[in-house]
Amino acid sequence: MPPPGSLRIACIASGLGQIRRGLETWMGQLALHLQSQPGVQGEAWGGGRAFPQSCPSHRIRLIARDSVVLRGVPWHYRYHVEQMSAVIPIAWELRRRRMHIAFCADPSLAWNVKRLRRWHGAKVVFSDGMRLSPRWLQDYDGIHLLAPYYLEEARPQVRPERFDRFFAVPYFVDAQLFRPALPEARARTRTRLGASAGDRVALTVGPVGSDSSKRLDHIAQELALTGDPRWHLWSVGGDENGAEMVRGRCREALGDRVHFLGSLPRETLPEIYQAADVYTLGALAEPFSIAILEALATGLPVIHHHYAVTEWITGDAGRSVDMTVAGAAAKAFHQFSLATEAGRTAGDAALRLTGIRYTPEVVVGQLIQQFDRLLGESYAG
């Protein structure tokens, strides 16, 4: 049981402990960093076993999305089954362990845990990383949005008396893990992955395919349009629907200058970022990319579509282009990488922005302030 007298927060993701990237990793790291806050007890709750070390955790019995009983079922339905199978076990544990906050980003799971809040007694705060409808969200006790743009977008869509349930706090990045490398280490990684000192490397991290609309093939085509044979594209991420089609288009554009590195363990990712010259993504409306934060913490300039949220995330470290126009990103690749003065200036800006906005200390402190505000006087330790 959590110690008495503490603010007790369950950081919930059905895939936590089994999924190694994105939301699940962030939720686990959040629970770990909550431990450093006085008077706060954070716990990582999920269906796997690989929880952050030194972090209180609770494994939830559920039907995992990769279970043999769901083999052949589309991903969307497998994810829904996983979430729904966790609802009753999580509600039971919230009640038994007398948690104050259930912080969750799985929509089906959070919605149904919310329906049971009178029974389990916790405030249910939904972390909206999927850009769902504010009208649908407004019945939660709290709604965590990831950027000020989303907060202003929600204002006219919800009842005025419920708008104070919404708040904007970004994700954080582990700047001790993701940071610039010494030149020798950078050179070794580039050599191991087939890039010479004179080559240029554009990196993108995310699934390969068509489901998530990452538009990796567009990035490959833009690099080809530069006309510069020094450009290579490194892709880190597993396959989703349409992966073979996307890989084929990328190879058609770049030949052997596109490298599919697959899904890598998180601890091996820093050296991949450190060996790149620029981070890029072709998505037209990325809700909030944790990979961009990892790139910024490494000191990489970022080339992306001119989308308001991504522009806020990258600040002076980003170059916004129209990813729907052929050649727009190609021009940016010429001008905006660590091989250029503008790119190196942007890399310095990336490190400054990380320290100001995206460190765990800054973000966790903001989240705790919001949780305290939502609870008011409803808990007294």
Short mmCIF file of C-alpha atoms in Angstrom, two decimals:
data_model
loop_
_atom_site.label_atom_id
_atom_site.label_comp_id
_atom_site.label_asym_id
_atom_site.label_seq_id
_atom_site.Cartn_x
_atom_site.Cartn_y
_atom_site.Cartn_z
CA MET A 1 0.00 0.00 0.00
CA PRO A 2 1.18 3.58 -0.62
CA PRO A 3 2.39 5.37 2.51
CA PRO A 4 -0.25 7.41 4.37
CA GLY A 5 -0.06 11.18 4.09
CA SER A 6 1.08 11.23 0.45
CA LEU A 7 -0.55 12.31 -2.78
CA ARG A 8 -1.12 8.93 -4.41
CA ILE A 9 -1.03 8.84 -8.22
CA ALA A 10 -1.51 5.79 -10.44
CA CYS A 11 0.18 6.28 -13.84
CA ILE A 12 -1.84 3.88 -15.98
CA ALA A 13 -1.23 2.51 -19.47
CA SER A 14 -2.51 -0.91 -20.45
CA GLY A 15 0.69 -1.61 -22.42
CA LEU A 16 3.02 -0.30 -19.70
CA GLY A 17 5.69 -2.87 -18.93
CA GLN A 18 5.43 -4.53 -22.33
CA ILE A 19 5.49 -1.72 -24.95
CA ARG A 20 8.92 -0.07 -25.17
CA ARG A 21 8.15 3.25 -26.85
CA GLY A 22 5.94 6.31 -26.72
CA LEU A 23 3.13 6.73 -24.21
CA GLU A 24 3.90 3.60 -22.22
CA THR A 25 7.55 4.51 -21.66
CA TRP A 26 6.60 8.07 -20.73
CA MET A 27 4.01 6.92 -18.17
CA GLY A 28 6.55 4.62 -16.56
CA GLN A 29 9.17 7.36 -16.43
CA LEU A 30 6.61 9.78 -15.00
CA ALA A 31 5.85 7.39 -12.14
CA LEU A 32 9.58 7.08 -11.48
CA HIS A 33 10.13 10.85 -11.38
CA LEU A 34 7.12 11.40 -9.15
CA GLN A 35 9.07 9.49 -6.50
CA SER A 36 11.52 12.38 -6.18
CA GLN A 37 8.76 14.82 -5.23
CA PRO A 38 8.17 15.29 -1.49
CA GLY A 39 4.78 14.10 -0.31
CA VAL A 40 4.01 12.28 -3.58
CA GLN A 41 3.72 8.57 -4.29
CA GLY A 42 3.66 7.60 -7.97
CA GLU A 43 3.03 4.07 -9.16
CA ALA A 44 3.35 2.53 -12.64
CA TRP A 45 0.34 0.37 -13.55
CA GLY A 46 0.19 -1.78 -16.66
CA GLY A 47 -0.13 -5.24 -18.11
CA GLY A 48 3.55 -6.11 -18.52
CA ARG A 49 6.48 -6.93 -16.27
CA ALA A 50 9.28 -4.59 -17.42
CA PHE A 51 8.60 -1.62 -15.14
CA PRO A 52 11.16 1.10 -14.37
CA GLN A 53 13.59 0.04 -11.69
CA SER A 54 13.22 1.61 -8.24
CA CYS A 55 9.64 2.57 -9.07
CA PRO A 56 6.61 1.16 -7.25
CA SER A 57 4.58 -0.71 -9.83
CA HIS A 58 1.49 -2.82 -10.09
CA ARG A 59 0.90 -5.42 -12.78
CA ILE A 60 -2.68 -5.51 -14.03
CA ARG A 61 -4.11 -8.81 -15.24
CA LEU A 62 -5.48 -8.26 -18.73
CA ILE A 63 -5.67 -9.70 -22.24
CA ALA A 64 -2.58 -8.28 -23.94
CA ARG A 65 -2.90 -6.91 -27.46
CA ASP A 66 -0.34 -9.44 -28.72
CA SER A 67 -2.08 -12.39 -27.02
CA VAL A 68 -2.47 -15.54 -29.07
CA VAL A 69 -6.24 -15.35 -28.63
CA LEU A 70 -6.26 -12.09 -30.62
CA ARG A 71 -4.02 -13.29 -33.43
CA GLY A 72 -5.27 -12.10 -36.81
CA VAL A 73 -7.50 -9.40 -35.32
CA PRO A 74 -6.86 -5.80 -36.55
CA TRP A 75 -4.68 -3.69 -34.26
CA HIS A 76 -7.47 -1.27 -33.30
CA TYR A 77 -9.64 -4.08 -31.93
CA ARG A 78 -6.75 -5.80 -30.17
CA TYR A 79 -5.92 -2.54 -28.38
CA HIS A 80 -9.58 -2.05 -27.42
CA VAL A 81 -9.83 -5.58 -25.98
CA GLU A 82 -6.65 -5.03 -23.97
CA GLN A 83 -8.05 -1.82 -22.47
CA MET A 84 -11.48 -3.20 -21.67
CA SER A 85 -10.05 -6.29 -19.99
CA ALA A 86 -8.17 -3.98 -17.59
CA VAL A 87 -11.13 -1.84 -16.46
CA ILE A 88 -12.42 -3.91 -13.52
CA PRO A 89 -8.96 -4.90 -12.18
CA ILE A 90 -7.85 -1.26 -12.24
CA ALA A 91 -11.03 0.06 -10.63
CA TRP A 92 -10.66 -2.56 -7.90
CA GLU A 93 -7.05 -1.58 -7.21
CA LEU A 94 -7.85 2.13 -7.19
CA ARG A 95 -10.40 1.48 -4.46
CA ARG A 96 -8.27 -1.01 -2.50
CA ARG A 97 -5.16 1.17 -2.58
CA ARG A 98 -7.10 4.43 -1.98
CA MET A 99 -5.45 6.27 -4.87
CA HIS A 100 -6.17 9.98 -5.29
CA ILE A 101 -5.43 10.32 -9.03
CA ALA A 102 -5.89 7.81 -11.86
CA PHE A 103 -3.79 9.32 -14.66
CA CYS A 104 -4.41 7.47 -17.91
CA ALA A 105 -4.06 7.99 -21.67
CA ASP A 106 -5.83 4.88 -23.00
CA PRO A 107 -9.24 6.19 -24.17
CA SER A 108 -11.46 3.11 -23.73
CA LEU A 109 -9.83 2.23 -20.43
CA ALA A 110 -9.97 5.76 -19.02
CA TRP A 111 -13.58 6.32 -20.09
CA ASN A 112 -14.83 3.20 -18.32
CA VAL A 113 -12.71 3.75 -15.22
CA LYS A 114 -14.28 7.22 -15.12
CA ARG A 115 -17.75 5.66 -15.15
CA LEU A 116 -16.80 3.77 -11.96
CA ARG A 117 -15.23 6.70 -10.11
CA ARG A 118 -17.97 6.95 -7.47
CA TRP A 119 -17.13 3.38 -6.50
CA HIS A 120 -13.32 3.54 -6.54
CA GLY A 121 -13.05 7.16 -5.32
CA ALA A 122 -10.14 8.39 -7.46
CA LYS A 123 -10.15 11.48 -9.65
CA VAL A 124 -9.74 10.32 -13.26
CA VAL A 125 -7.42 12.53 -15.32
CA PHE A 126 -7.17 11.74 -19.01
CA SER A 127 -3.93 12.50 -20.86
CA ASP A 128 -5.02 13.30 -24.41
CA GLY A 129 -2.19 12.32 -26.71
CA MET A 130 -4.60 11.41 -29.51
CA ARG A 131 -6.30 14.77 -30.03
CA LEU A 132 -9.79 13.61 -29.17
CA SER A 133 -12.88 15.82 -29.13
CA PRO A 134 -12.92 18.33 -26.23
CA ARG A 135 -16.68 17.80 -25.95
CA TRP A 136 -16.06 14.10 -25.35
CA LEU A 137 -13.31 14.86 -22.85
CA GLN A 138 -15.07 17.45 -20.69
CA ASP A 139 -16.71 14.95 -18.32
CA TYR A 140 -13.36 13.79 -16.92
CA ASP A 141 -12.21 15.20 -13.58
CA GLY A 142 -9.15 16.56 -15.39
CA ILE A 143 -7.94 16.70 -18.98
CA HIS A 144 -4.23 16.89 -19.70
CA LEU A 145 -3.46 18.52 -23.05
CA LEU A 146 0.05 18.71 -24.45
CA ALA A 147 0.36 22.23 -25.84
CA PRO A 148 -1.22 25.67 -25.37
CA TYR A 149 -2.69 25.43 -28.89
CA TYR A 150 -4.87 22.52 -27.82
CA LEU A 151 -6.05 24.43 -24.76
CA GLU A 152 -7.21 27.40 -26.82
CA GLU A 153 -8.74 25.07 -29.39
CA ALA A 154 -10.81 23.44 -26.64
CA ARG A 155 -12.07 26.67 -25.04
CA PRO A 156 -15.01 27.40 -27.43
CA GLN A 157 -16.01 23.73 -27.59
CA VAL A 158 -16.71 23.00 -23.92
CA ARG A 159 -19.07 24.35 -21.30
CA PRO A 160 -17.52 27.40 -19.61
CA GLU A 161 -17.97 25.88 -16.14
CA ARG A 162 -15.94 22.84 -17.22
CA PHE A 163 -13.05 24.57 -18.94
CA ASP A 164 -10.99 24.71 -15.74
CA ARG A 165 -10.70 20.93 -15.92
CA PHE A 166 -8.41 21.34 -18.94
CA PHE A 167 -4.72 22.17 -18.58
CA ALA A 168 -1.66 22.13 -20.87
CA VAL A 169 1.62 20.52 -19.84
CA PRO A 170 4.05 18.96 -22.37
CA TYR A 171 5.77 15.61 -22.19
CA PHE A 172 9.31 15.52 -20.82
CA VAL A 173 12.52 13.92 -22.04
CA ASP A 174 15.36 12.30 -20.11
CA ALA A 175 18.14 14.78 -20.90
CA GLN A 176 20.66 12.60 -19.07
CA LEU A 177 20.02 9.77 -21.53
CA PHE A 178 19.42 11.84 -24.68
CA ARG A 179 22.25 14.33 -25.06
CA PRO A 180 24.95 15.31 -27.58
CA ALA A 181 27.81 12.86 -28.09
CA LEU A 182 31.54 13.40 -28.19
CA PRO A 183 32.81 13.52 -31.79
CA GLU A 184 34.60 10.17 -31.45
CA ALA A 185 31.47 8.33 -30.33
CA ARG A 186 29.42 9.99 -33.07
CA ALA A 187 31.91 8.92 -35.72
CA ARG A 188 31.94 5.31 -34.49
CA THR A 189 28.17 4.99 -34.70
CA ARG A 190 28.05 6.54 -38.16
CA THR A 191 30.69 4.12 -39.41
CA ARG A 192 28.90 1.14 -37.89
CA LEU A 193 25.66 2.15 -39.64
CA GLY A 194 27.26 2.79 -43.01
CA ALA A 195 27.59 6.60 -43.06
CA SER A 196 30.95 8.22 -43.77
CA ALA A 197 32.20 11.50 -42.32
CA GLY A 198 31.09 13.37 -45.44
CA ASP A 199 27.58 11.91 -45.55
CA ARG A 200 24.43 13.67 -44.30
CA VAL A 201 21.99 11.68 -42.17
CA ALA A 202 18.29 12.47 -41.73
CA LEU A 203 16.72 10.49 -38.89
CA THR A 204 13.08 9.71 -38.24
CA VAL A 205 11.63 7.55 -35.45
CA GLY A 206 8.20 5.95 -35.68
CA PRO A 207 6.32 3.01 -37.17
CA VAL A 208 6.84 2.14 -40.82
CA GLY A 209 3.56 1.89 -42.71
CA SER A 210 0.38 3.76 -43.51
CA ASP A 211 -1.72 3.49 -40.32
CA SER A 212 -0.03 6.31 -38.39
CA SER A 213 0.42 8.68 -41.36
CA LYS A 214 4.12 9.29 -40.67
CA ARG A 215 4.68 9.71 -44.44
CA LEU A 216 8.17 8.25 -44.40
CA ASP A 217 8.05 7.79 -48.17
CA HIS A 218 7.56 11.54 -48.62
CA ILE A 219 10.74 12.22 -46.64
CA ALA A 220 12.64 9.75 -48.82
CA GLN A 221 11.35 11.46 -51.96
CA GLU A 222 12.36 14.90 -50.64
CA LEU A 223 15.87 13.69 -49.85
CA ALA A 224 16.09 12.37 -53.40
CA LEU A 225 14.98 15.78 -54.70
CA THR A 226 17.97 17.44 -53.04
CA GLY A 227 20.08 15.90 -55.78
CA ASP A 228 22.80 15.41 -53.17
CA PRO A 229 24.01 11.78 -53.02
CA ARG A 230 25.46 12.37 -49.56
CA TRP A 231 22.01 12.26 -47.95
CA HIS A 232 21.00 9.05 -46.15
CA LEU A 233 17.72 8.31 -44.37
CA TRP A 234 17.67 6.29 -41.15
CA SER A 235 14.30 4.95 -40.01
CA VAL A 236 13.81 3.53 -36.51
CA GLY A 237 10.52 1.78 -35.80
CA GLY A 238 8.52 -1.39 -36.19
CA ASP A 239 6.13 -2.31 -38.96
CA GLU A 240 2.44 -1.52 -39.22
CA ASN A 241 -0.07 -2.00 -42.03
CA GLY A 242 1.35 -0.93 -45.37
CA ALA A 243 4.99 -1.32 -44.29
CA GLU A 244 6.12 -3.16 -47.42
CA MET A 245 4.53 -0.54 -49.67
CA VAL A 246 6.22 2.33 -47.81
CA ARG A 247 9.60 0.58 -47.80
CA GLY A 248 9.30 -0.01 -51.52
CA ARG A 249 8.63 3.68 -52.22
CA CYS A 250 11.55 4.71 -50.02
CA ARG A 251 13.94 2.35 -51.82
CA GLU A 252 12.66 3.54 -55.17
CA ALA A 253 13.58 7.09 -54.17
CA LEU A 254 16.89 6.52 -52.37
CA GLY A 255 18.08 3.02 -53.21
CA ASP A 256 20.58 1.76 -50.67
CA ARG A 257 20.74 5.18 -48.98
CA VAL A 258 17.64 4.36 -46.90
CA HIS A 259 18.32 2.22 -43.84
CA PHE A 260 15.51 0.54 -41.91
CA LEU A 261 16.91 -0.09 -38.43
CA GLY A 262 13.75 -1.69 -37.04
CA SER A 263 12.41 -1.41 -33.52
CA LEU A 264 15.33 -0.79 -31.15
CA PRO A 265 15.56 -0.95 -27.36
CA ARG A 266 15.26 2.48 -25.78
CA GLU A 267 18.76 2.34 -24.32
CA THR A 268 20.29 2.05 -27.81
CA LEU A 269 18.44 5.04 -29.26
CA PRO A 270 20.62 7.87 -27.90
CA GLU A 271 23.60 6.90 -30.06
CA ILE A 272 21.35 6.82 -33.14
CA TYR A 273 20.19 10.40 -32.51
CA GLN A 274 23.76 11.46 -31.74
CA ALA A 275 24.99 10.19 -35.12
CA ALA A 276 22.37 12.07 -37.19
CA ASP A 277 22.57 15.53 -38.78
CA VAL A 278 18.88 16.41 -38.65
CA TYR A 279 15.65 14.96 -37.32
CA THR A 280 12.62 15.01 -39.60
CA LEU A 281 9.07 13.76 -39.94
CA GLY A 282 6.59 14.03 -42.76
CA ALA A 283 3.36 13.86 -40.71
CA LEU A 284 0.93 16.69 -41.41
CA ALA A 285 -0.66 16.83 -37.94
CA GLU A 286 1.45 15.01 -35.36
CA PRO A 287 -0.39 15.33 -32.00
CA PHE A 288 2.85 15.47 -29.96
CA SER A 289 6.04 13.61 -30.78
CA ILE A 290 8.17 12.31 -27.92
CA ALA A 291 10.81 11.48 -30.54
CA ILE A 292 11.09 15.20 -31.35
CA LEU A 293 11.89 15.88 -27.69
CA GLU A 294 14.59 13.22 -27.81
CA ALA A 295 16.02 14.90 -30.89
CA LEU A 296 15.97 18.34 -29.25
CA ALA A 297 17.69 17.00 -26.14
CA THR A 298 20.41 15.60 -28.41
CA GLY A 299 20.88 19.01 -30.04
CA LEU A 300 19.40 18.16 -33.44
CA PRO A 301 17.60 20.68 -35.66
CA VAL A 302 14.16 19.45 -36.74
CA ILE A 303 12.46 19.74 -40.15
CA HIS A 304 8.69 19.28 -40.03
CA HIS A 305 5.36 20.33 -41.53
CA HIS A 306 4.06 23.82 -40.70
CA TYR A 307 1.68 22.65 -37.98
CA ALA A 308 1.11 25.00 -35.03
CA VAL A 309 1.71 22.38 -32.32
CA THR A 310 4.98 21.14 -33.82
CA GLU A 311 6.14 24.72 -34.33
CA TRP A 312 5.55 25.38 -30.61
CA ILE A 313 7.37 22.18 -29.65
CA THR A 314 10.49 22.94 -31.68
CA GLY A 315 10.67 26.73 -31.35
CA ASP A 316 13.86 28.16 -32.85
CA ALA A 317 15.23 24.63 -33.24
CA GLY A 318 12.70 23.77 -35.95
CA ARG A 319 12.29 24.55 -39.62
CA SER A 320 8.63 24.51 -40.69
CA VAL A 321 7.91 23.64 -44.34
CA ASP A 322 4.90 22.60 -46.39
CA MET A 323 5.21 18.82 -46.52
CA THR A 324 2.46 18.68 -49.15
CA VAL A 325 4.58 20.55 -51.72
CA ALA A 326 7.30 18.69 -53.60
CA GLY A 327 10.71 20.21 -53.00
CA ALA A 328 9.86 22.27 -49.91
CA ALA A 329 11.59 19.90 -47.50
CA ALA A 330 14.38 19.27 -50.00
CA LYS A 331 15.34 22.94 -49.82
CA ALA A 332 15.31 22.80 -46.02
CA PHE A 333 17.63 19.78 -45.99
CA HIS A 334 20.16 21.86 -47.93
CA GLN A 335 19.99 24.69 -45.40
CA PHE A 336 19.16 23.21 -42.03
CA SER A 337 21.34 20.42 -40.66
CA LEU A 338 24.38 20.18 -38.41
CA ALA A 339 26.44 20.56 -41.59
CA THR A 340 25.29 24.20 -41.90
CA GLU A 341 25.68 27.25 -39.68
CA ALA A 342 21.88 27.67 -39.47
CA GLY A 343 21.51 24.07 -38.38
CA ARG A 344 24.20 24.34 -35.72
CA THR A 345 22.55 27.48 -34.35
CA ALA A 346 19.25 25.59 -34.23
CA GLY A 347 20.97 22.72 -32.42
CA ASP A 348 22.10 25.12 -29.70
CA ALA A 349 18.54 26.45 -29.47
CA ALA A 350 17.29 22.87 -29.10
CA LEU A 351 19.43 22.31 -26.02
CA ARG A 352 18.35 25.60 -24.43
CA LEU A 353 14.66 24.86 -25.06
CA THR A 354 15.00 21.38 -23.56
CA GLY A 355 16.40 22.80 -20.34
CA ILE A 356 13.69 25.45 -20.04
CA ARG A 357 10.60 23.43 -21.01
CA TYR A 358 11.11 19.67 -21.27
CA THR A 359 13.12 18.42 -18.29
CA PRO A 360 11.39 16.01 -15.87
CA GLU A 361 11.81 18.49 -13.03
CA VAL A 362 9.90 21.22 -14.87
CA VAL A 363 7.12 19.02 -16.27
CA VAL A 364 6.52 16.88 -13.17
CA GLY A 365 6.28 20.00 -11.03
CA GLN A 366 3.65 21.45 -13.36
CA LEU A 367 1.63 18.21 -13.34
CA ILE A 368 1.62 18.01 -9.55
CA GLN A 369 0.39 21.61 -9.35
CA GLN A 370 -2.50 20.69 -11.63
CA PHE A 371 -3.35 17.53 -9.67
CA ASP A 372 -3.36 19.52 -6.42
CA ARG A 373 -5.65 22.09 -8.02
CA LEU A 374 -8.10 19.43 -9.25
CA LEU A 375 -8.22 17.74 -5.88
CA GLY A 376 -8.64 20.96 -3.93
CA GLU A 377 -9.30 20.09 -0.32
CA SER A 378 -10.59 16.61 -1.13
CA TYR A 379 -7.47 14.95 0.26
CA ALA A 380 -5.63 15.79 3.40
CA GLY A 381 -3.02 13.05 3.50
#
